[in-house]
XYZ file of N, CA and C in Angstrom:
870
model
N 5.833 115.149 188.608
C 7.205 115.099 189.115
C 8.131 114.482 188.082
N 9.395 114.866 188.128
C 10.364 114.402 187.153
C 10.670 112.918 187.342
N 10.708 112.189 186.217
C 11.056 110.771 186.239
C 12.399 110.571 185.558
N 13.289 109.850 186.222
C 14.605 109.527 185.671
C 14.559 108.093 185.154
N 14.928 107.897 183.892
C 14.895 106.561 183.293
C 16.202 106.289 182.565
N 16.779 105.142 182.823
C 17.988 104.706 182.128
C 17.837 103.236 181.742
N 18.484 102.854 180.657
C 18.495 101.449 180.260
C 19.859 100.852 180.585
N 19.860 99.730 181.271
C 21.113 99.051 181.604
C 21.109 97.661 180.968
N 22.299 97.125 180.782
C 22.455 95.796 180.197
C 22.904 94.829 181.276
N 22.177 93.738 181.421
C 22.530 92.746 182.430
C 23.673 91.870 181.943
N 24.586 91.584 182.835
C 25.688 90.674 182.549
C 25.609 89.473 183.484
N 26.359 88.433 183.130
C 26.280 87.211 183.926
C 26.604 87.480 185.403
N 27.569 88.363 185.650
C 27.927 88.682 187.034
C 26.755 89.314 187.782
N 25.919 90.087 187.085
C 24.734 90.679 187.712
C 23.737 89.596 188.109
N 23.507 88.651 187.187
C 22.546 87.584 187.458
C 23.040 86.688 188.585
N 24.321 86.313 188.524
C 24.882 85.434 189.553
C 24.979 86.127 190.908
N 25.230 87.435 190.887
C 25.405 88.181 192.128
C 24.146 88.829 192.662
N 23.008 88.635 191.967
C 21.719 89.210 192.383
C 21.797 90.728 192.525
N 22.416 91.364 191.527
C 22.571 92.817 191.558
C 22.088 93.423 190.242
N 21.916 94.736 190.246
C 21.558 95.486 189.041
C 22.254 96.838 189.102
N 22.847 97.244 187.996
C 23.502 98.552 187.941
C 22.507 99.655 188.291
N 22.921 100.569 189.154
C 22.086 101.706 189.530
C 22.602 102.944 188.808
N 21.802 103.533 187.915
C 22.242 104.750 187.237
C 22.676 105.801 188.259
N 23.739 106.513 187.949
C 24.355 107.425 188.917
C 23.378 108.478 189.424
N 22.543 109.000 188.528
C 21.602 110.049 188.939
C 20.620 109.533 189.989
N 20.169 108.294 189.820
C 19.254 107.694 190.790
C 19.995 107.360 192.078
N 21.201 106.818 191.937
C 21.982 106.445 193.116
C 22.297 107.659 193.986
N 22.644 108.771 193.362
C 22.974 109.970 194.131
C 21.770 110.465 194.927
N 20.570 110.280 194.366
C 19.365 110.742 195.053
C 18.967 109.825 196.209
N 19.338 108.546 196.121
C 18.870 107.563 197.107
C 19.982 106.993 197.981
N 21.196 107.468 197.848
C 22.355 106.838 198.486
C 22.305 106.839 200.003
N 21.569 107.755 200.615
C 21.516 107.840 202.079
C 20.471 106.908 202.688
N 19.704 106.233 201.870
C 18.684 105.322 202.389
C 19.312 103.976 202.753
N 18.880 103.433 203.897
C 19.371 102.110 204.294
C 18.799 101.026 203.386
N 17.552 101.185 203.032
C 16.870 100.214 202.171
C 16.179 100.964 201.044
N 16.284 100.416 199.837
C 15.604 100.987 198.670
C 14.644 99.937 198.130
N 13.372 100.303 198.016
C 12.407 99.375 197.429
C 12.630 99.321 195.920
N 12.831 98.116 195.405
C 13.011 97.910 193.969
C 11.909 96.981 193.482
N 11.154 97.435 192.495
C 10.052 96.655 191.934
C 10.464 96.142 190.561
N 10.377 94.838 190.360
C 10.686 94.237 189.062
C 9.389 93.860 188.366
N 9.115 94.519 187.235
C 7.951 94.195 186.406
C 8.449 93.444 185.181
N 8.015 92.197 185.047
C 8.592 91.309 184.037
C 7.541 90.318 183.575
N 7.527 90.045 182.268
C 6.655 89.006 181.722
C 7.471 87.733 181.529
N 7.160 86.708 182.295
C 7.901 85.452 182.227
C 7.726 84.829 180.845
N 8.847 84.553 180.186
C 8.865 84.022 178.821
C 8.030 84.875 177.872
N 7.934 86.168 178.187
C 7.230 87.103 177.325
C 5.728 87.047 177.428
N 5.179 86.265 178.371
C 3.726 86.066 178.418
C 3.115 86.431 179.767
N 3.584 85.814 180.826
C 2.937 85.933 182.135
C 3.463 87.140 182.913
N 2.607 88.156 183.152
C 3.066 89.341 183.888
C 3.364 88.997 185.352
N 4.487 89.488 185.848
C 4.827 89.313 187.261
C 5.296 90.648 187.822
N 5.149 90.767 189.130
C 5.608 91.983 189.821
C 6.203 91.561 191.162
N 7.494 91.759 191.321
C 8.172 91.380 192.556
C 8.782 92.620 193.202
N 8.718 92.655 194.526
C 9.255 93.786 195.281
C 10.428 93.299 196.138
N 11.545 94.002 196.048
C 12.741 93.640 196.807
C 13.157 94.800 197.709
N 13.597 94.454 198.905
C 14.199 95.446 199.798
C 15.695 95.444 199.507
N 16.095 96.281 198.590
C 17.475 96.287 198.096
C 18.321 97.308 198.863
N 19.613 97.191 198.643
C 20.556 98.167 199.190
C 21.406 98.726 198.059
N 21.863 99.944 198.253
C 22.764 100.564 197.285
C 24.203 100.359 197.732
N 25.014 99.816 196.840
C 26.434 99.638 197.123
C 27.231 100.241 195.985
N 28.416 100.723 196.310
C 29.289 101.288 195.287
C 30.544 100.439 195.181
N 30.718 99.831 194.025
C 31.938 99.094 193.716
C 32.681 99.961 192.712
N 32.791 99.514 191.468
C 33.279 100.406 190.416
C 32.193 101.428 190.107
N 30.948 100.948 190.137
C 29.787 101.817 189.923
C 28.744 101.467 190.977
N 27.706 102.286 191.062
C 26.620 102.011 191.994
C 25.801 100.829 191.492
N 25.269 100.061 192.459
C 24.409 98.939 192.084
C 23.424 98.636 193.208
N 22.261 98.113 192.793
C 21.278 97.615 193.750
C 21.610 96.156 194.042
N 21.594 95.774 195.312
C 21.859 94.385 195.684
C 20.578 93.740 196.213
N 20.561 92.398 196.200
C 19.405 91.677 196.727
C 18.284 91.492 195.724
N 18.616 91.512 194.425
C 17.611 91.320 193.368
C 17.636 89.857 192.927
N 16.550 89.152 193.117
C 16.451 87.760 192.665
C 15.884 87.750 191.250
N 16.731 87.437 190.284
C 16.306 87.487 188.882
C 15.548 86.221 188.491
N 14.438 86.349 187.757
C 13.716 85.170 187.262
C 14.592 84.315 186.356
N 14.262 83.038 186.259
C 15.099 82.083 185.529
C 15.190 82.385 184.041
N 14.191 83.060 183.461
C 14.211 83.304 182.016
C 14.910 84.614 181.653
N 15.468 85.309 182.626
C 16.256 86.512 182.330
C 17.683 86.079 182.028
N 18.181 86.506 180.861
C 19.471 86.047 180.354
C 20.519 87.152 180.388
N 21.765 86.733 180.328
C 22.840 87.697 180.170
C 22.656 88.467 178.864
N 22.904 89.772 178.910
C 22.749 90.616 177.731
C 21.398 91.284 177.610
N 20.430 90.886 178.433
C 19.107 91.502 178.332
C 19.122 92.941 178.842
N 18.255 93.761 178.235
C 18.097 95.149 178.667
C 17.084 95.229 179.809
N 17.346 96.134 180.750
C 16.394 96.445 181.813
C 16.287 97.958 181.907
N 15.064 98.468 181.859
C 14.835 99.897 182.056
C 14.708 100.168 183.558
N 15.513 101.097 184.049
C 15.503 101.465 185.466
C 14.874 102.851 185.575
N 13.763 102.948 186.310
C 13.030 104.216 186.394
C 12.766 104.587 187.852
N 12.875 105.873 188.132
C 12.553 106.388 189.462
C 11.957 107.775 189.319
N 10.829 107.971 190.015
C 10.166 109.271 190.002
C 10.480 109.997 191.303
N 10.961 111.224 191.179
C 11.322 112.016 192.359
C 10.150 112.076 193.335
N 10.440 111.808 194.600
C 9.402 111.835 195.615
C 8.792 110.478 195.891
N 9.061 109.515 195.036
C 8.536 108.162 195.231
C 9.571 107.293 195.947
N 9.070 106.253 196.614
C 9.966 105.367 197.352
C 10.620 104.324 196.454
N 9.878 103.816 195.473
C 10.332 102.631 194.738
C 11.031 102.971 193.426
N 12.053 102.186 193.142
C 12.698 102.174 191.828
C 12.084 101.014 191.051
N 11.726 101.250 189.795
C 11.046 100.222 189.001
C 11.967 99.715 187.895
N 12.118 98.400 187.839
C 12.874 97.738 186.774
C 11.888 97.074 185.826
N 12.070 97.291 184.533
C 11.165 96.689 183.549
C 11.955 96.070 182.403
N 11.573 94.873 182.020
C 12.094 94.261 180.802
C 11.107 94.532 179.681
N 11.567 94.390 178.439
C 10.702 94.653 177.291
C 10.674 93.425 176.392
N 9.482 92.956 176.086
C 9.303 91.699 175.357
C 9.613 91.874 173.874
N 10.316 90.880 173.307
C 10.517 90.841 171.858
C 9.195 90.530 171.171
N 9.016 91.059 169.974
C 7.799 90.752 169.226
C 7.696 89.256 168.962
N 8.810 88.644 168.618
C 8.880 87.195 168.442
C 10.125 86.689 169.160
N 10.003 85.622 169.957
C 11.173 85.114 170.679
C 12.224 84.568 169.726
N 13.468 84.605 170.163
C 14.589 84.144 169.348
C 15.396 83.099 170.104
N 15.993 82.199 169.343
C 16.927 81.222 169.909
C 18.321 81.578 169.411
N 19.214 81.863 170.341
C 20.587 82.252 170.005
C 21.517 81.138 170.452
N 22.082 80.435 169.484
C 22.958 79.301 169.799
C 22.326 78.372 170.835
N 21.031 78.102 170.661
C 20.353 77.130 171.514
C 19.724 77.681 172.769
N 19.849 78.987 173.027
C 19.280 79.590 174.233
C 18.153 80.534 173.831
N 16.975 80.362 174.435
C 15.822 81.174 174.081
C 15.879 82.554 174.740
N 15.598 83.578 173.939
C 15.491 84.957 174.426
C 14.082 85.453 174.118
N 13.371 85.878 175.176
C 12.009 86.381 175.023
C 11.949 87.906 175.165
N 13.062 88.513 175.536
C 13.084 89.951 175.808
C 14.242 90.614 175.071
N 14.162 91.918 174.897
C 15.172 92.656 174.140
C 16.541 92.516 174.800
N 17.562 92.475 173.957
C 18.913 92.183 174.445
C 19.951 92.884 173.581
N 21.195 92.893 174.078
C 22.332 93.461 173.362
C 23.173 92.321 172.789
N 23.225 92.160 171.452
C 23.971 91.045 170.852
C 25.443 91.009 171.247
N 26.072 92.173 171.397
C 27.493 92.188 171.748
C 27.742 91.601 173.139
N 26.874 91.932 174.089
C 27.039 91.393 175.436
C 26.777 89.895 175.464
N 25.782 89.432 174.722
C 25.502 87.993 174.654
C 26.732 87.248 174.150
N 27.389 87.804 173.141
C 28.588 87.163 172.598
C 29.726 87.171 173.610
N 29.993 88.306 174.212
C 31.139 88.421 175.121
C 30.951 87.639 176.421
N 29.723 87.559 176.909
C 29.466 86.966 178.223
C 29.276 85.452 178.148
N 29.847 84.842 177.157
C 29.687 83.406 176.926
C 30.384 82.597 178.021
N 29.657 81.627 178.585
C 30.209 80.783 179.647
C 29.912 79.325 179.306
N 30.794 78.678 178.533
C 30.508 77.321 178.058
C 30.736 76.264 179.131
N 30.189 75.082 178.872
C 30.524 73.931 179.694
C 31.976 73.554 179.398
N 32.670 72.956 180.375
C 34.093 72.638 180.169
C 34.326 71.709 178.978
N 35.105 72.169 178.026
C 35.508 71.366 176.871
C 36.574 72.148 176.125
N 37.349 71.466 175.307
C 38.374 72.150 174.516
C 37.744 73.142 173.553
N 36.705 72.704 172.845
C 36.042 73.585 171.881
C 35.410 74.783 172.591
N 34.878 74.558 173.813
C 34.280 75.642 174.574
C 35.301 76.695 174.965
N 36.505 76.250 175.340
C 37.558 77.197 175.708
C 38.001 78.030 174.507
N 38.079 77.382 173.338
C 38.465 78.110 172.126
C 37.386 79.120 171.753
N 36.133 78.692 171.800
C 35.038 79.591 171.436
C 34.924 80.744 172.426
N 35.186 80.477 173.692
C 35.148 81.556 174.690
C 36.230 82.593 174.407
N 37.418 82.143 173.976
C 38.488 83.088 173.644
C 38.101 83.948 172.448
N 37.526 83.333 171.422
C 37.121 84.075 170.224
C 36.056 85.106 170.571
N 35.048 84.680 171.338
C 33.929 85.556 171.666
C 34.279 86.588 172.731
N 35.080 86.194 173.701
C 35.376 87.081 174.813
C 36.521 88.040 174.573
N 37.482 87.641 173.716
C 38.665 88.469 173.493
C 38.725 89.076 172.101
N 37.874 88.608 171.205
C 37.911 89.082 169.831
C 37.257 90.437 169.636
N 37.327 90.915 168.401
C 36.632 92.143 168.014
C 35.174 91.779 167.759
N 34.256 92.322 168.573
C 32.842 91.968 168.481
C 32.084 93.088 167.783
N 31.271 92.723 166.789
C 30.511 93.690 166.007
C 29.097 93.840 166.565
N 28.365 94.829 166.039
C 27.050 95.166 166.581
C 26.064 94.010 166.516
N 26.194 93.145 165.495
C 25.252 92.033 165.366
C 25.646 90.827 166.210
N 26.726 90.956 166.987
C 27.158 89.859 167.838
C 28.197 88.956 167.210
N 28.533 89.162 165.943
C 29.594 88.378 165.318
C 30.944 88.872 165.844
N 31.982 88.034 165.708
C 33.286 88.380 166.273
C 34.400 87.771 165.439
N 35.571 88.417 165.452
C 36.760 87.876 164.793
C 37.915 87.865 165.785
N 38.804 86.861 165.609
C 39.962 86.736 166.490
C 41.090 86.086 165.708
N 42.340 86.582 165.844
C 43.458 85.987 165.108
C 43.693 84.536 165.540
N 43.704 83.635 164.568
C 43.853 82.220 164.908
C 45.183 81.941 165.601
N 46.243 82.629 165.176
C 47.563 82.354 165.757
C 47.647 82.754 167.230
N 46.744 83.641 167.674
C 46.762 84.080 169.075
C 46.055 83.103 170.008
N 45.366 82.124 169.445
C 44.608 81.196 170.280
C 45.501 80.345 171.170
N 46.698 80.029 170.688
C 47.587 79.168 171.472
C 47.846 79.753 172.861
N 47.940 81.091 172.956
C 48.203 81.740 174.240
C 46.928 81.984 175.042
N 45.775 82.034 174.369
C 44.557 82.480 175.036
C 43.555 81.371 175.342
N 43.624 80.250 174.638
C 42.596 79.218 174.795
C 42.821 78.334 176.021
N 44.051 78.317 176.541
C 44.311 77.548 177.745
C 44.357 76.050 177.555
N 44.768 75.592 176.376
C 44.834 74.155 176.104
C 46.241 73.592 176.271
N 47.147 74.383 176.795
C 48.492 73.901 177.046
C 49.464 74.269 175.943
N 50.736 73.966 176.187
C 51.793 74.301 175.232
C 52.357 73.040 174.585
N 53.282 73.268 173.679
C 53.960 72.146 173.043
C 53.086 71.418 172.049
N 53.536 70.221 171.662
C 52.840 69.454 170.634
C 51.436 69.053 171.072
N 51.291 68.672 172.346
C 49.969 68.262 172.820
C 48.980 69.420 172.759
N 49.408 70.603 173.234
C 48.532 71.765 173.194
C 48.157 72.143 171.780
N 49.137 72.089 170.860
C 48.871 72.414 169.458
C 47.897 71.416 168.850
N 48.035 70.142 169.213
C 47.137 69.098 168.707
C 45.708 69.323 169.201
N 45.562 69.594 170.495
C 44.226 69.836 171.057
C 43.587 71.074 170.442
N 44.381 72.127 170.251
C 43.863 73.364 169.664
C 43.414 73.139 168.228
N 44.227 72.460 167.444
C 43.887 72.195 166.045
C 42.579 71.411 165.953
N 42.432 70.382 166.782
C 41.212 69.576 166.759
C 39.993 70.389 167.174
N 40.154 71.253 168.184
C 39.029 72.063 168.653
C 38.584 73.059 167.593
N 39.545 73.706 166.925
C 39.210 74.664 165.870
C 38.516 73.957 164.712
N 39.047 72.819 164.291
C 38.440 72.093 163.174
C 37.034 71.624 163.534
N 36.822 71.261 164.786
C 35.489 70.848 165.216
C 34.510 72.015 165.152
N 34.944 73.186 165.602
C 34.078 74.369 165.556
C 33.745 74.755 164.123
N 34.714 74.612 163.225
C 34.461 74.902 161.808
C 33.481 73.883 161.244
N 33.682 72.627 161.559
C 32.811 71.559 161.057
C 31.375 71.728 161.558
N 31.234 72.173 162.797
C 29.906 72.352 163.378
C 29.258 73.664 162.954
N 29.988 74.507 162.218
C 29.410 75.740 161.706
C 29.476 76.916 162.644
N 30.218 76.787 163.748
C 30.325 77.903 164.685
C 31.255 78.994 164.169
N 32.355 78.617 163.533
C 33.323 79.607 163.073
C 33.733 79.328 161.634
N 34.284 80.349 160.998
C 34.772 80.281 159.622
C 36.128 80.974 159.562
N 37.048 80.445 158.757
C 38.335 81.120 158.552
C 38.169 82.220 157.516
N 38.712 83.413 157.811
C 38.654 84.545 156.886
C 39.999 85.266 156.904
N 40.255 86.040 155.851
C 41.467 86.864 155.780
C 41.137 88.274 156.255
N 41.860 88.733 157.269
C 41.669 90.079 157.785
C 43.005 90.759 157.993
N 43.066 91.651 158.961
C 44.320 92.350 159.254
C 44.366 92.678 160.736
N 45.541 93.096 161.192
C 45.705 93.495 162.588
C 46.584 94.734 162.648
N 46.268 95.649 163.576
C 47.086 96.850 163.724
C 48.308 96.546 164.597
N 49.080 97.560 164.919
C 50.331 97.361 165.658
C 50.105 96.764 167.046
N 48.931 97.000 167.624
C 48.632 96.458 168.951
C 48.060 95.049 168.892
N 47.817 94.560 167.657
C 47.242 93.230 167.498
C 45.736 93.224 167.370
N 45.105 94.378 167.385
C 43.653 94.467 167.273
C 43.230 94.065 165.868
N 42.352 93.061 165.736
C 41.976 92.569 164.410
C 40.926 93.435 163.731
N 40.935 93.404 162.406
C 39.917 94.089 161.600
C 39.441 93.152 160.507
N 38.146 93.208 160.239
C 37.582 92.472 159.113
C 36.436 93.286 158.544
N 36.442 93.525 157.215
C 37.473 93.168 156.228
C 38.825 93.827 156.556
N 39.862 93.369 155.851
C 41.218 93.851 156.096
C 41.326 95.349 155.828
N 42.163 96.023 156.606
C 42.401 97.459 156.466
C 43.738 97.667 155.755
N 43.734 98.531 154.743
C 44.973 98.820 154.005
C 46.053 99.326 154.954
N 47.265 98.813 154.777
C 48.385 99.250 155.589
C 48.607 98.426 156.842
N 47.637 97.593 157.220
C 47.800 96.732 158.382
C 48.329 95.363 157.960
N 48.878 94.643 158.902
C 49.454 93.326 158.613
C 48.348 92.311 158.340
N 48.412 91.594 157.203
C 47.404 90.567 156.916
C 47.490 89.430 157.941
N 46.336 88.964 158.414
C 46.298 87.844 159.359
C 45.104 86.953 159.033
N 45.212 85.702 159.420
C 44.097 84.777 159.270
C 43.266 84.836 160.544
N 41.991 85.107 160.371
C 41.086 85.261 161.500
C 40.079 84.123 161.541
N 39.552 83.885 162.727
C 38.400 83.009 162.884
C 37.188 83.897 163.120
N 36.170 83.717 162.294
C 34.960 84.538 162.344
C 33.845 83.725 162.989
N 33.276 84.271 164.057
C 32.124 83.655 164.727
C 30.880 84.479 164.432
N 29.790 83.807 164.087
C 28.501 84.480 163.928
C 27.466 83.702 164.726
N 26.699 84.359 165.596
C 25.694 83.637 166.384
C 24.635 83.028 165.477
N 24.204 81.837 165.828
C 23.122 81.188 165.095
C 21.810 81.657 165.711
N 21.094 82.520 164.997
C 19.858 83.116 165.509
C 18.684 82.580 164.703
N 17.767 81.924 165.385
C 16.576 81.350 164.758
C 15.342 81.783 165.532
N 14.162 81.741 164.896
C 12.934 81.952 165.662
C 12.807 80.871 166.732
N 12.391 81.251 167.918
C 12.180 80.283 168.998
C 10.703 79.930 169.076
N 10.429 78.791 169.640
C 9.044 78.400 169.870
C 8.424 79.330 170.908
N 7.179 79.732 170.680
C 6.462 80.467 171.709
C 6.159 79.511 172.855
N 6.129 79.996 174.086
C 5.834 79.117 175.219
C 4.538 78.347 174.997
N 4.572 77.056 175.268
C 3.390 76.217 175.082
C 3.361 75.497 173.764
N 4.153 75.958 172.776
C 4.212 75.266 171.497
C 5.150 74.075 171.599
N 4.843 73.024 170.849
C 5.694 71.842 170.843
C 6.952 72.126 170.067
N 8.085 71.779 170.642
C 9.384 71.983 169.998
C 9.972 70.640 169.643
N 9.938 70.296 168.379
C 10.414 68.999 167.925
C 11.903 68.816 168.049
N 12.638 69.883 168.332
C 14.089 69.788 168.450
C 14.521 69.361 169.847
N 13.548 69.245 170.772
C 13.932 68.828 172.115
C 13.988 69.970 173.112
N 13.567 71.172 172.692
C 13.461 72.286 173.612
C 14.738 73.068 173.776
N 14.630 74.103 174.617
C 15.777 74.979 174.852
C 16.943 74.209 175.443
N 18.138 74.652 175.101
C 19.397 74.055 175.551
C 19.625 72.680 174.951
N 18.831 72.278 173.946
C 18.996 70.933 173.407
C 20.378 70.715 172.823
N 21.015 71.775 172.303
C 22.314 71.567 171.670
C 23.472 71.641 172.663
N 23.168 71.699 173.971
C 24.234 71.664 174.961
C 24.605 70.223 175.311
N 23.814 69.247 174.812
C 24.159 67.853 174.999
C 24.706 67.303 173.694
N 25.398 66.180 173.799
C 25.971 65.559 172.618
C 24.839 65.000 171.765
N 24.798 65.352 170.495
C 23.685 64.919 169.655
C 24.010 65.180 168.187
N 23.121 64.704 167.320
C 23.230 64.994 165.890
C 22.451 66.261 165.578
N 23.030 67.101 164.741
C 22.388 68.350 164.322
C 22.058 68.252 162.843
N 20.813 68.534 162.490
C 20.453 68.512 161.075
C 21.088 69.703 160.369
N 21.176 69.631 159.038
C 21.780 70.712 158.275
C 21.034 72.020 158.446
N 21.762 73.138 158.381
C 21.120 74.432 158.574
C 21.859 75.519 157.799
N 21.176 76.642 157.600
C 21.734 77.816 156.929
C 22.412 78.700 157.968
N 23.606 79.196 157.627
C 24.345 80.037 158.573
C 24.963 81.229 157.861
N 25.016 82.354 158.579
C 25.575 83.587 158.043
C 27.074 83.453 157.831
N 27.562 84.030 156.724
C 28.992 84.091 156.431
C 29.536 85.483 156.753
N 30.842 85.618 156.883
C 31.424 86.953 157.047
C 31.103 87.834 155.841
N 31.053 89.147 156.012
C 30.781 90.050 154.891
C 31.717 89.798 153.720
N 31.146 89.653 152.523
C 31.934 89.457 151.313
C 32.294 88.020 151.018
N 32.068 87.112 151.975
C 32.419 85.703 151.765
C 31.299 84.974 151.034
N 31.663 83.900 150.346
C 30.713 83.083 149.606
C 30.911 81.620 149.987
N 29.859 80.798 149.896
C 30.013 79.377 150.209
C 30.943 78.692 149.218
N 31.664 77.682 149.707
C 32.575 76.933 148.844
C 31.792 75.991 147.936
N 32.480 75.440 146.928
C 31.833 74.470 146.041
C 31.343 73.264 146.837
N 32.130 72.844 147.816
C 31.750 71.700 148.643
C 30.477 72.000 149.434
N 30.380 73.213 149.971
C 29.189 73.595 150.729
C 27.971 73.706 149.820
N 28.161 74.246 148.615
C 27.053 74.342 147.665
C 26.581 72.956 147.245
N 27.521 72.024 147.051
C 27.149 70.659 146.672
C 26.350 69.996 147.792
N 26.773 70.220 149.040
C 26.046 69.657 150.178
C 24.651 70.264 150.275
N 24.533 71.565 149.976
C 23.228 72.229 149.994
C 22.309 71.648 148.925
N 22.837 71.426 147.728
C 22.026 70.858 146.650
C 21.549 69.456 147.011
N 22.416 68.653 147.631
C 22.016 67.306 148.050
C 20.925 67.367 149.109
N 21.044 68.326 150.024
C 20.029 68.465 151.069
C 18.685 68.873 150.479
N 18.707 69.738 149.449
C 17.466 70.112 148.769
C 16.837 68.912 148.083
N 17.668 68.161 147.367
C 17.164 67.016 146.598
C 16.583 65.933 147.495
N 17.144 65.775 148.673
C 16.661 64.746 149.600
C 15.655 65.310 150.607
N 15.214 66.562 150.392
C 14.201 67.223 151.208
C 14.604 67.331 152.681
N 15.911 67.475 152.919
C 16.378 67.716 154.284
C 16.214 69.182 154.672
N 16.088 70.035 153.644
C 15.961 71.468 153.879
C 15.179 72.063 152.725
N 14.435 73.144 152.998
C 13.675 73.795 151.927
C 13.911 75.305 151.908
N 14.950 75.772 152.610
C 15.265 77.201 152.664
C 16.115 77.616 151.472
N 15.861 78.843 150.989
C 16.667 79.391 149.899
C 17.989 79.900 150.456
N 19.080 79.648 149.745
C 20.409 80.078 150.183
C 20.677 81.481 149.644
N 20.455 82.480 150.491
C 20.646 83.878 150.102
C 22.138 84.201 150.021
N 22.511 85.239 149.247
C 23.916 85.674 149.216
C 24.410 86.006 150.620
N 25.637 85.615 150.918
C 26.198 85.886 152.233
C 25.912 84.810 153.259
N 25.297 83.701 152.820
C 24.994 82.591 153.723
C 25.557 81.300 153.155
N 25.756 80.326 154.040
C 26.257 79.030 153.610
C 25.413 77.932 154.229
N 25.694 76.703 153.819
C 24.977 75.556 154.352
C 25.940 74.706 155.172
N 25.522 74.375 156.386
C 26.301 73.477 157.239
C 25.584 72.139 157.258
N 26.241 71.096 156.761
C 25.576 69.800 156.630
C 25.382 69.126 157.989
N 24.557 68.091 157.994
C 24.291 67.328 159.206
C 25.601 66.842 159.822
N 25.711 66.992 161.151
C 26.942 66.593 161.814
C 26.675 66.253 163.266
N 27.649 65.635 163.884
C 27.577 65.278 165.302
C 28.152 66.423 166.114
N 27.373 66.918 167.062
C 27.820 68.037 167.891
C 27.990 67.577 169.326
N 29.111 67.960 169.908
C 29.392 67.626 171.302
C 28.798 68.688 172.212
N 28.442 68.293 173.420
C 27.856 69.232 174.361
C 28.866 70.188 174.935
């Protein structure tokens, strides 16, 4: 019998609302059923196989969706889920796919395949000035396939929600400088079209603008059961000191003399032993707020 399979991307609203997008072809075939059996096949943290069965319902909002899905705690925003249904069968099967090696993205562990653009856009920080600025850059900026993003710095005053006047400008300036110091963003020269849409690198004929470039910090994550000397997942969501690390730069950018000097000092004092490849910079040890 024919099997219909689609891949959907989970968003924070799906996880919070206990729903999953229902591909239209599957929804049209099952829409008259009061209850749809949905089976979730998932390996917890990429290791432990689980199989859960839900008595879901089909609802149509903007699109069709299955409701009543309780997502496991290790399923993150941006993760892919394969939705499969075989004609003549009762159950719809949801499957996640394990990464070959787990990754830590800005302090959050991912054990399953995901969409970098959705991870960037679906950012929900803890309340703070820097968090509001970073959310504007990631949520409203131009997001690239690798999850990096650019946003015009001058537009932040209207979008970051830190208030107007001198006080708002002061809070915004401090938040941006903190994000730069912590290695989350970098200032770059780009351009914007007539609608204000930013481009990086700059496009000929467009108005030059100063952009803030965000690149996700992606590192290998500890496999479940391994000791994590950094304090485990989410460790950087609390106020703490961060050791120096290598971070990706915008395309075509190079580390400054100051950054290279800090990298050389870190090598000499054995704080780091990684080679600084072209297109990367060194962010020195600093205090990071949660």
